[in-house]
Amino acid sequence: MEYTAGYYDVAVVGAGHAGCEAALAAARMGMNTVVFAINLDSIALMPCNPSIGGPAKGHLVREIDALGGEMGINTDKTFIQIRMLNTGKGPAVRALRAQADKKAYQFSMKYTLERQQNLDIVQEEVVRIMEEGGKVKGVVTRTGGIFYSKAVILTTGVYLRGRIIIGDVNYSGGPNGLFPASQLSESLKDLGFELGRFKTGTPPRVHKHSIDFSKMIEQPGDEVIIPFSYTSENIKREQVSCWLTYTNKNTHDIIMENLYRAPLYTGDIRGVGPRYCPSIEVKVVNFREKPSHQIFIEPEGLNTNEMYIQGMSTSLPADVQIRMLRTIKGMENARIMRYGYAIEYDYVIPTQLSLSLETRKIKGLYMAGQINGTSGYEEAAAQGLIAGINAALMIKDREPVILKRSDAYIGVLIDDLITKGITEPYRMLTSRAEYRLLLRHDNADLRLTEIGHEVGLISDDRYKKTLEKKKMIEKEIERLKSIKITPTEENNRILEELGTAPINTPFTLEGLLRRPEMDYEKIKALDKKRPELPPEVIEQVEIMVSYDGYIRRQIEQVESFKKLENKKIPNDMNYDMVYGLRTEARERLKKVMPCSIGQASRISGVNPADITILLIYLEQQKRKKAHG
Amino acid sequence: MKDEDTIAAISTPMGEGGIGIVRISGEKSFDIARKIFHPRSEIKNIKSRYLYLGHIVDPEKGYIVDEVLTSFFKAPHTYTREDMVEINCHGGVTAQRKILELALKLGARLAEPGEFTKRAFLNGRIDLSQAEAVIDIIRSKTERALVMASRQLAGGFSEKINSIRSELLNIMAHIEANIDFPEDDIPEADPGKIKGEIIKTRGQIEELIKNTGSGRIMREGLSTLILGRTNVGKSSLLNAMLKEERAIVTDVPGTTRDIIEEYINIKGIPVKIIDTAGIRETSDLVEKIGVERAKKYLKEAEMVLLIMDASEEITDEDRSIFEMVKDKFTICVINKIDLPEKIEVKELERLLPDKKIIRISALKQQGIEELKDEIYNSVVEKIGPIDENTIIAGQRQKKALEDAEDSLSRALTSMDEKMPVEIIEIDIKEAWEKLGEITGDTVSDEIINAIFENFCIGK
């Protein structure tokens, strides 16, 4: 029997990384919010690797933090190792990557949710979405509870019709031994949504005491800890190491001999898997000439002996898993605690959403995370945050937050999903961002704090601090530009000591800093009266001066990109009425329903002539309107 | 789509007369025109809609390109409702192209097909009821331009572009794999190697700039080789077409010792005619050099005019020449039809089954016009109609190639300045995208695909 269980502003279905951000954002924006999980012990679960961040993903975490999300803060609270990656490359691709204590991460996030005002947490499986007249009305749970709400955010992860596959064994299930959500897919289909099916996988977990680390290479954390969140200060923490070892010919032989039992090759797995996260059997088959593959042993937490075998993702049968593991140096006596598995799940073809993450079909229904075909905790959290913010803004009758490709990695992520569609689980990569030099992890606060403040997730105090930082950076660059160093003997002696060419004509400090061999610290010798500045301000000054030419070029590109983004296409555009469009373009446009000329131009199958025709049509409509 | 910038194009179809208009529209159009147009008498205040006589002068090199009539049209009373300039020139295809090139160099952008009309409409110059007609114009112009562009891609050109692109793609994929998967076991891309690759690809692009499709034909002329046994009248034919005595014409075999190149304009198509020493086995060393070169030219020529003597029978020497031009695009010209005919035309047709045969007398100036028509038609058959689209397609390719070259040069400078890889990659990517504009491949997913194809990702 169904009963009325409550009235809410926002209902969030699923409490993984997307669901947590969505629920927190909505509640913090004053929405009366409820969040559901099939099992409350699975809140903020990390069913795959224990790490957060890395190139592009670390950028996402910083952006989430700048917008007032929780992932960065929660990672800082619970990491057991942190490293800055790509330090040998430039500032645009440097990124943080942390190993989290999985359980601590979960408990900490769950506790944050529990303490959040306006937020109810309920252990229930949602089985149906209620809709009326193209608007969402709420959700129904398996026990018959009707939760009325003005907005529903689906963050169902890999639970939708989840199927676990290990060798020739397969059964319906969610991640990590949890129950799947078997009914919600039907409800989505009934509502007219088109679903697809993806696959992902995870490696075995091995008992620490069965591993001989002396045969492996230690990978310690960084000595100087740089946190994810702009709010975290001076973290001092003992860090734990990860370990590196390699597969070898014996490992590969066992895999090849047992390929006939690998579901990926027998046809048992039909869902499309991610290329950047291939299982070990795929790596061995596709790169036969490679004599070994890296295997990282990563601790799952401080209070557990489970070790995550990064690089060994597999759906081979259990007996093969143990045999191949034991061929690896240091793993000769490995004891598996959890076997690796593949999981297939339903996702919703994301071109059915608009850039606000609201579905175009049903007003008030939002989707975020793996249900949109992405993979990764960070990608999920980023979408969850945006969906939470936009659900709240919709209820407040305010315009949604839509980040442009030139604003944030989050903007690239969402635009890719909605405009281009996907053919495999989507992972954020820095190479997907056209304006990578502008979207650095070090300036996420400068880019996005304002937006976070405007929607109400960033405090006045924090916003003020960011504005001050911005001002300090600008002022310091101006100052460096205004100070001229004359070619005196004394100055040229200093320059030569600094290992740079002497000058014949006056040079500004900024000009000297621009030299590849110079940095802010070095020019101090010529800059006696410099102000005391925080290191993060100096970092920005150095980056903006050193890469000035390239930064300016990208800013120019962004300007012309924005012109097209700002040419809006009305929501109710009827492409059948547009004379002269090619059929292919017409179909694609109808499918995606872009909101701007810029977005339309990124749809594959829409060419420049089609765009011109659209412009002419829009102008025609505008003039018709003007003439009454 | 960048509506505020200034655009330029050649806007009249070109005929033999060679009168054409270069049009410039947009904010910078007056500026640009003033930099290249030198009026006969000084202009104090430009009068709108007034014809000024003067010269177009290359501002860098200082030479006169053409004598022209220029009119300035002040916004909003113009076709596009923007400031516009029209330059009427006489110097034929080459002059028009040069003027357009100067305008582009000074900051104008090559207009998209139908873009003047599009602007006219968007700026309210064209009535609402004509929107559909406007769309038809744009559609048809675009399609013609596309056909044109794809024709120009024939002849191994697009393969060359694709191979350069795939080399750049491999460099990028390696850099990107290092950036996005720093802990995977992928060797760091070696800067020395990247530099070498960039220098190599830049060289290939330079080569292409010198040598692109029918754009190149319009720029350098269709290279046409006059071939035939000694003393069949090769030089006389050249002279008849040029209507001037240039090559030395005598009755002594082997007078034309060197290769002679001449340009003639056939209905707007520049044709570069190469006259060779008669091809025959010879013991004379100097003569021999000429023959060797002729064979080399044959390899490079795009068209052959094979000359036969109507007053003589087909010789073994002729037959060996037939063999040489078997796979060449060839027009067979029977010269000396003013003399008693001895040539077996039936036999000739049999020996040259797929070649056109034209009968002329170089001496009496007979059949020269027919020959010119035939050359024109053959070229049109090969590269499509010669109109402003031809030029623009060629121009567009050249611009894209030059931009790609610039980007790679910037990448090299930045490498010397020890800029980080992701900065270098910006320039490499720009070059790759510019080349993609030529072949119409601009899908950026290619980089990501290349990463996964080239490297074993997934730590």
PDB file of C-alpha atoms in Angstrom, chain B residues 55-274:
ATOM      1  CA  HIS B  55      46.908  51.990 -58.622  1.00  0.00           C
ATOM      2  CA  ILE B  56      47.000  49.135 -56.196  1.00  0.00           C
ATOM      3  CA  VAL B  57      50.487  49.003 -54.730  1.00  0.00           C
ATOM      4  CA  ASP B  58      51.910  46.210 -52.624  1.00  0.00           C
ATOM      5  CA  PRO B  59      52.707  48.165 -49.441  1.00  0.00           C
ATOM      6  CA  GLU B  60      55.573  45.910 -48.495  1.00  0.00           C
ATOM      7  CA  LYS B  61      57.338  45.481 -51.780  1.00  0.00           C
ATOM      8  CA  GLY B  62      56.267  48.755 -53.298  1.00  0.00           C
ATOM      9  CA  TYR B  63      55.376  47.549 -56.782  1.00  0.00           C
ATOM     10  CA  ILE B  64      52.225  48.305 -58.742  1.00  0.00           C
ATOM     11  CA  VAL B  65      49.828  45.395 -58.920  1.00  0.00           C
ATOM     12  CA  ASP B  66      47.218  46.855 -61.223  1.00  0.00           C
ATOM     13  CA  GLU B  67      45.524  49.999 -62.416  1.00  0.00           C
ATOM     14  CA  VAL B  68      42.088  50.107 -60.830  1.00  0.00           C
ATOM     15  CA  LEU B  69      38.917  52.038 -60.199  1.00  0.00           C
ATOM     16  CA  THR B  70      38.026  52.106 -56.536  1.00  0.00           C
ATOM     17  CA  SER B  71      34.778  53.159 -54.907  1.00  0.00           C
ATOM     18  CA  PHE B  72      34.111  53.660 -51.239  1.00  0.00           C
ATOM     19  CA  PHE B  73      30.638  53.131 -49.790  1.00  0.00           C
ATOM     20  CA  LYS B  74      29.886  54.554 -46.383  1.00  0.00           C
ATOM     21  CA  ALA B  75      27.622  52.576 -44.027  1.00  0.00           C
ATOM     22  CA  PRO B  76      24.690  52.201 -43.728  1.00  0.00           C
ATOM     23  CA  HIS B  77      23.764  52.887 -47.329  1.00  0.00           C
ATOM     24  CA  THR B  78      25.564  49.847 -48.704  1.00  0.00           C
ATOM     25  CA  TYR B  79      24.688  46.302 -49.640  1.00  0.00           C
ATOM     26  CA  THR B  80      25.817  44.882 -46.316  1.00  0.00           C
ATOM     27  CA  ARG B  81      25.019  48.052 -44.349  1.00  0.00           C
ATOM     28  CA  GLU B  82      28.678  48.089 -43.366  1.00  0.00           C
ATOM     29  CA  ASP B  83      31.470  50.225 -44.788  1.00  0.00           C
ATOM     30  CA  MET B  84      32.369  48.724 -48.135  1.00  0.00           C
ATOM     31  CA  VAL B  85      35.016  49.126 -50.782  1.00  0.00           C
ATOM     32  CA  GLU B  86      34.919  47.863 -54.336  1.00  0.00           C
ATOM     33  CA  ILE B  87      38.075  47.661 -56.363  1.00  0.00           C
ATOM     34  CA  ASN B  88      37.550  47.222 -60.122  1.00  0.00           C
ATOM     35  CA  CYS B  89      40.652  45.790 -61.640  1.00  0.00           C
ATOM     36  CA  HIS B  90      41.726  44.959 -65.157  1.00  0.00           C
ATOM     37  CA  GLY B  91      44.734  42.785 -64.714  1.00  0.00           C
ATOM     38  CA  GLY B  92      42.877  39.489 -64.868  1.00  0.00           C
ATOM     39  CA  VAL B  93      42.974  36.639 -62.470  1.00  0.00           C
ATOM     40  CA  THR B  94      46.448  37.234 -61.168  1.00  0.00           C
ATOM     41  CA  ALA B  95      45.824  40.857 -60.252  1.00  0.00           C
ATOM     42  CA  GLN B  96      42.508  40.111 -58.574  1.00  0.00           C
ATOM     43  CA  ARG B  97      44.061  37.377 -56.563  1.00  0.00           C
ATOM     44  CA  LYS B  98      46.956  39.561 -55.549  1.00  0.00           C
ATOM     45  CA  ILE B  99      44.660  42.375 -54.436  1.00  0.00           C
ATOM     46  CA  LEU B 100      42.577  39.962 -52.396  1.00  0.00           C
ATOM     47  CA  GLU B 101      45.736  38.595 -50.846  1.00  0.00           C
ATOM     48  CA  LEU B 102      46.846  42.100 -49.848  1.00  0.00           C
ATOM     49  CA  ALA B 103      43.468  42.776 -48.233  1.00  0.00           C
ATOM     50  CA  LEU B 104      43.749  39.529 -46.268  1.00  0.00           C
ATOM     51  CA  LYS B 105      47.251  40.368 -45.170  1.00  0.00           C
ATOM     52  CA  LEU B 106      46.022  43.697 -43.831  1.00  0.00           C
ATOM     53  CA  GLY B 107      43.435  42.094 -41.579  1.00  0.00           C
ATOM     54  CA  ALA B 108      40.434  41.159 -43.678  1.00  0.00           C
ATOM     55  CA  ARG B 109      39.120  37.609 -43.521  1.00  0.00           C
ATOM     56  CA  LEU B 110      38.222  35.629 -46.601  1.00  0.00           C
ATOM     57  CA  ALA B 111      34.427  35.762 -46.901  1.00  0.00           C
ATOM     58  CA  GLU B 112      32.492  32.533 -46.469  1.00  0.00           C
ATOM     59  CA  PRO B 113      30.336  31.534 -49.431  1.00  0.00           C
ATOM     60  CA  GLY B 114      27.343  33.856 -49.534  1.00  0.00           C
ATOM     61  CA  GLU B 115      28.578  35.878 -46.592  1.00  0.00           C
ATOM     62  CA  PHE B 116      27.948  39.301 -48.169  1.00  0.00           C
ATOM     63  CA  THR B 117      24.350  38.295 -48.731  1.00  0.00           C
ATOM     64  CA  LYS B 118      24.130  36.884 -45.231  1.00  0.00           C
ATOM     65  CA  ARG B 119      25.352  40.160 -43.763  1.00  0.00           C
ATOM     66  CA  ALA B 120      23.001  42.114 -45.957  1.00  0.00           C
ATOM     67  CA  PHE B 121      20.138  40.121 -44.509  1.00  0.00           C
ATOM     68  CA  LEU B 122      21.249  40.082 -40.887  1.00  0.00           C
ATOM     69  CA  ASN B 123      21.845  43.816 -41.020  1.00  0.00           C
ATOM     70  CA  GLY B 124      18.342  44.412 -42.291  1.00  0.00           C
ATOM     71  CA  ARG B 125      19.251  45.364 -45.842  1.00  0.00           C
ATOM     72  CA  ILE B 126      17.270  42.557 -47.439  1.00  0.00           C
ATOM     73  CA  ASP B 127      13.567  42.271 -46.989  1.00  0.00           C
ATOM     74  CA  LEU B 128      12.154  39.610 -44.713  1.00  0.00           C
ATOM     75  CA  SER B 129      10.218  38.031 -47.550  1.00  0.00           C
ATOM     76  CA  GLN B 130      13.480  37.215 -49.259  1.00  0.00           C
ATOM     77  CA  ALA B 131      14.899  35.145 -46.413  1.00  0.00           C
ATOM     78  CA  GLU B 132      14.356  31.928 -48.303  1.00  0.00           C
ATOM     79  CA  ALA B 133      16.027  33.261 -51.393  1.00  0.00           C
ATOM     80  CA  VAL B 134      18.960  34.310 -49.246  1.00  0.00           C
ATOM     81  CA  ILE B 135      19.196  30.819 -47.815  1.00  0.00           C
ATOM     82  CA  ASP B 136      19.105  29.332 -51.300  1.00  0.00           C
ATOM     83  CA  ILE B 137      21.983  31.554 -52.360  1.00  0.00           C
ATOM     84  CA  ILE B 138      24.041  30.578 -49.349  1.00  0.00           C
ATOM     85  CA  ARG B 139      23.218  26.914 -49.727  1.00  0.00           C
ATOM     86  CA  SER B 140      24.111  26.783 -53.395  1.00  0.00           C
ATOM     87  CA  LYS B 141      27.256  28.825 -52.991  1.00  0.00           C
ATOM     88  CA  THR B 142      28.333  26.618 -50.115  1.00  0.00           C
ATOM     89  CA  GLU B 143      27.719  23.493 -52.096  1.00  0.00           C
ATOM     90  CA  ARG B 144      29.651  24.821 -55.054  1.00  0.00           C
ATOM     91  CA  ALA B 145      32.480  25.807 -52.761  1.00  0.00           C
ATOM     92  CA  LEU B 146      32.451  22.365 -51.195  1.00  0.00           C
ATOM     93  CA  VAL B 147      32.575  20.666 -54.571  1.00  0.00           C
ATOM     94  CA  MET B 148      35.360  23.015 -55.536  1.00  0.00           C
ATOM     95  CA  ALA B 149      37.305  22.362 -52.371  1.00  0.00           C
ATOM     96  CA  SER B 150      36.982  18.624 -52.713  1.00  0.00           C
ATOM     97  CA  ARG B 151      38.094  18.779 -56.349  1.00  0.00           C
ATOM     98  CA  GLN B 152      41.117  20.687 -55.262  1.00  0.00           C
ATOM     99  CA  LEU B 153      41.905  17.994 -52.771  1.00  0.00           C
ATOM    100  CA  ALA B 154      42.485  15.526 -55.553  1.00  0.00           C
ATOM    101  CA  GLY B 155      45.878  14.479 -56.751  1.00  0.00           C
ATOM    102  CA  GLY B 156      47.448  13.334 -53.539  1.00  0.00           C
ATOM    103  CA  PHE B 157      47.009  16.716 -51.881  1.00  0.00           C
ATOM    104  CA  SER B 158      44.638  15.527 -49.206  1.00  0.00           C
ATOM    105  CA  GLU B 159      46.799  12.459 -48.586  1.00  0.00           C
ATOM    106  CA  LYS B 160      49.716  14.767 -47.929  1.00  0.00           C
ATOM    107  CA  ILE B 161      47.677  16.908 -45.559  1.00  0.00           C
ATOM    108  CA  ASN B 162      46.403  13.813 -43.799  1.00  0.00           C
ATOM    109  CA  SER B 163      49.866  12.417 -43.378  1.00  0.00           C
ATOM    110  CA  ILE B 164      51.139  15.687 -41.894  1.00  0.00           C
ATOM    111  CA  ARG B 165      48.117  15.789 -39.621  1.00  0.00           C
ATOM    112  CA  SER B 166      48.661  12.273 -38.431  1.00  0.00           C
ATOM    113  CA  GLU B 167      52.275  13.061 -37.573  1.00  0.00           C
ATOM    114  CA  LEU B 168      51.143  16.067 -35.558  1.00  0.00           C
ATOM    115  CA  LEU B 169      48.424  13.947 -34.001  1.00  0.00           C
ATOM    116  CA  ASN B 170      50.974  11.419 -32.818  1.00  0.00           C
ATOM    117  CA  ILE B 171      53.063  14.117 -31.176  1.00  0.00           C
ATOM    118  CA  MET B 172      49.966  15.529 -29.474  1.00  0.00           C
ATOM    119  CA  ALA B 173      48.733  12.136 -28.375  1.00  0.00           C
ATOM    120  CA  HIS B 174      52.075  11.476 -26.754  1.00  0.00           C
ATOM    121  CA  ILE B 175      52.101  14.820 -24.948  1.00  0.00           C
ATOM    122  CA  GLU B 176      48.488  14.394 -23.877  1.00  0.00           C
ATOM    123  CA  ALA B 177      49.090  10.853 -22.663  1.00  0.00           C
ATOM    124  CA  ASN B 178      51.966  12.158 -20.532  1.00  0.00           C
ATOM    125  CA  ILE B 179      49.757  14.914 -19.155  1.00  0.00           C
ATOM    126  CA  ASP B 180      46.580  12.990 -18.482  1.00  0.00           C
ATOM    127  CA  PHE B 181      48.182   9.725 -17.391  1.00  0.00           C
ATOM    128  CA  PRO B 182      51.379  10.789 -15.636  1.00  0.00           C
ATOM    129  CA  GLU B 183      51.632   7.601 -13.617  1.00  0.00           C
ATOM    130  CA  ASP B 184      51.065   5.186 -16.440  1.00  0.00           C
ATOM    131  CA  ASP B 185      54.143   3.682 -17.760  1.00  0.00           C
ATOM    132  CA  ILE B 186      54.478   5.825 -20.865  1.00  0.00           C
ATOM    133  CA  PRO B 187      57.905   7.301 -21.616  1.00  0.00           C
ATOM    134  CA  GLU B 188      58.009  11.099 -21.494  1.00  0.00           C
ATOM    135  CA  ALA B 189      57.941  12.593 -24.988  1.00  0.00           C
ATOM    136  CA  ASP B 190      61.495  13.599 -25.849  1.00  0.00           C
ATOM    137  CA  PRO B 191      61.731  17.344 -26.570  1.00  0.00           C
ATOM    138  CA  GLY B 192      64.538  16.822 -29.072  1.00  0.00           C
ATOM    139  CA  LYS B 193      62.397  14.379 -30.992  1.00  0.00           C
ATOM    140  CA  ILE B 194      59.337  16.635 -30.852  1.00  0.00           C
ATOM    141  CA  LYS B 195      61.417  19.488 -32.162  1.00  0.00           C
ATOM    142  CA  GLY B 196      62.750  17.367 -35.020  1.00  0.00           C
ATOM    143  CA  GLU B 197      59.229  16.281 -35.937  1.00  0.00           C
ATOM    144  CA  ILE B 198      57.930  19.839 -35.889  1.00  0.00           C
ATOM    145  CA  ILE B 199      60.755  21.040 -38.121  1.00  0.00           C
ATOM    146  CA  LYS B 200      60.081  18.181 -40.500  1.00  0.00           C
ATOM    147  CA  THR B 201      56.336  18.774 -40.713  1.00  0.00           C
ATOM    148  CA  ARG B 202      56.830  22.487 -41.096  1.00  0.00           C
ATOM    149  CA  GLY B 203      59.061  21.751 -44.079  1.00  0.00           C
ATOM    150  CA  GLN B 204      56.347  19.585 -45.589  1.00  0.00           C
ATOM    151  CA  ILE B 205      53.810  22.368 -45.144  1.00  0.00           C
ATOM    152  CA  GLU B 206      56.144  24.855 -46.816  1.00  0.00           C
ATOM    153  CA  GLU B 207      56.436  22.431 -49.697  1.00  0.00           C
ATOM    154  CA  LEU B 208      52.650  22.265 -49.963  1.00  0.00           C
ATOM    155  CA  ILE B 209      52.270  26.022 -49.915  1.00  0.00           C
ATOM    156  CA  LYS B 210      54.436  26.170 -52.993  1.00  0.00           C
ATOM    157  CA  ASN B 211      52.407  23.467 -54.602  1.00  0.00           C
ATOM    158  CA  THR B 212      48.688  23.313 -53.897  1.00  0.00           C
ATOM    159  CA  GLY B 213      45.878  21.938 -56.060  1.00  0.00           C
ATOM    160  CA  SER B 214      44.154  24.140 -58.590  1.00  0.00           C
ATOM    161  CA  GLY B 215      44.866  27.080 -56.319  1.00  0.00           C
ATOM    162  CA  ARG B 216      48.388  26.449 -57.436  1.00  0.00           C
ATOM    163  CA  ILE B 217      47.259  26.252 -61.053  1.00  0.00           C
ATOM    164  CA  MET B 218      45.699  29.669 -60.686  1.00  0.00           C
ATOM    165  CA  ARG B 219      48.839  30.958 -59.060  1.00  0.00           C
ATOM    166  CA  GLU B 220      51.522  29.321 -61.112  1.00  0.00           C
ATOM    167  CA  GLY B 221      49.724  28.222 -64.202  1.00  0.00           C
ATOM    168  CA  LEU B 222      48.814  24.820 -65.507  1.00  0.00           C
ATOM    169  CA  SER B 223      52.157  23.325 -66.441  1.00  0.00           C
ATOM    170  CA  THR B 224      51.866  22.200 -70.034  1.00  0.00           C
ATOM    171  CA  LEU B 225      54.591  20.490 -71.957  1.00  0.00           C
ATOM    172  CA  ILE B 226      54.911  20.831 -75.707  1.00  0.00           C
ATOM    173  CA  LEU B 227      56.271  17.542 -76.933  1.00  0.00           C
ATOM    174  CA  GLY B 228      57.034  16.140 -80.330  1.00  0.00           C
ATOM    175  CA  ARG B 229      59.714  14.843 -82.570  1.00  0.00           C
ATOM    176  CA  THR B 230      62.200  17.350 -83.924  1.00  0.00           C
ATOM    177  CA  ASN B 231      60.980  19.997 -86.314  1.00  0.00           C
ATOM    178  CA  VAL B 232      57.255  19.312 -86.150  1.00  0.00           C
ATOM    179  CA  GLY B 233      56.745  22.965 -85.203  1.00  0.00           C
ATOM    180  CA  LYS B 234      56.701  23.004 -81.426  1.00  0.00           C
ATOM    181  CA  SER B 235      58.233  26.447 -81.123  1.00  0.00           C
ATOM    182  CA  SER B 236      56.100  27.778 -83.971  1.00  0.00           C
ATOM    183  CA  LEU B 237      53.010  26.631 -82.088  1.00  0.00           C
ATOM    184  CA  LEU B 238      54.184  28.319 -78.943  1.00  0.00           C
ATOM    185  CA  ASN B 239      54.768  31.491 -80.906  1.00  0.00           C
ATOM    186  CA  ALA B 240      51.402  31.266 -82.589  1.00  0.00           C
ATOM    187  CA  MET B 241      49.765  31.029 -79.190  1.00  0.00           C
ATOM    188  CA  LEU B 242      51.845  33.860 -77.822  1.00  0.00           C
ATOM    189  CA  LYS B 243      51.608  35.800 -81.062  1.00  0.00           C
ATOM    190  CA  GLU B 244      55.145  36.914 -80.591  1.00  0.00           C
ATOM    191  CA  GLU B 245      58.540  35.627 -81.656  1.00  0.00           C
ATOM    192  CA  ARG B 246      60.199  34.265 -78.582  1.00  0.00           C
ATOM    193  CA  ALA B 247      61.658  30.875 -79.274  1.00  0.00           C
ATOM    194  CA  ILE B 248      64.201  30.601 -82.053  1.00  0.00           C
ATOM    195  CA  VAL B 249      62.507  28.989 -84.994  1.00  0.00           C
ATOM    196  CA  THR B 250      64.565  27.457 -87.769  1.00  0.00           C
ATOM    197  CA  ASP B 251      64.431  24.427 -90.042  1.00  0.00           C
ATOM    198  CA  VAL B 252      67.546  22.939 -88.526  1.00  0.00           C
ATOM    199  CA  PRO B 253      66.675  20.124 -86.163  1.00  0.00           C
ATOM    200  CA  GLY B 254      67.646  20.817 -82.607  1.00  0.00           C
ATOM    201  CA  THR B 255      67.717  24.625 -82.636  1.00  0.00           C
ATOM    202  CA  THR B 256      65.716  24.871 -79.475  1.00  0.00           C
ATOM    203  CA  ARG B 257      68.481  23.996 -77.162  1.00  0.00           C
ATOM    204  CA  ASP B 258      66.993  24.929 -73.906  1.00  0.00           C
ATOM    205  CA  ILE B 259      63.678  24.698 -72.203  1.00  0.00           C
ATOM    206  CA  ILE B 260      61.513  27.746 -72.800  1.00  0.00           C
ATOM    207  CA  GLU B 261      58.690  28.674 -70.395  1.00  0.00           C
ATOM    208  CA  GLU B 262      55.956  31.058 -71.393  1.00  0.00           C
ATOM    209  CA  TYR B 263      52.669  32.042 -69.814  1.00  0.00           C
ATOM    210  CA  ILE B 264      49.493  32.469 -71.773  1.00  0.00           C
ATOM    211  CA  ASN B 265      46.089  33.362 -70.419  1.00  0.00           C
ATOM    212  CA  ILE B 266      43.365  31.133 -71.735  1.00  0.00           C
ATOM    213  CA  LYS B 267      39.996  32.486 -70.660  1.00  0.00           C
ATOM    214  CA  GLY B 268      41.315  33.318 -67.238  1.00  0.00           C
ATOM    215  CA  ILE B 269      43.399  30.221 -66.727  1.00  0.00           C
ATOM    216  CA  PRO B 270      47.095  30.855 -66.618  1.00  0.00           C
ATOM    217  CA  VAL B 271      48.846  28.189 -68.648  1.00  0.00           C
ATOM    218  CA  LYS B 272      52.552  27.748 -68.285  1.00  0.00           C
ATOM    219  CA  ILE B 273      53.837  26.321 -71.559  1.00  0.00           C
ATOM    220  CA  ILE B 274      57.132  24.543 -71.598  1.00  0.00           C
TER     221      ILE B 274
END
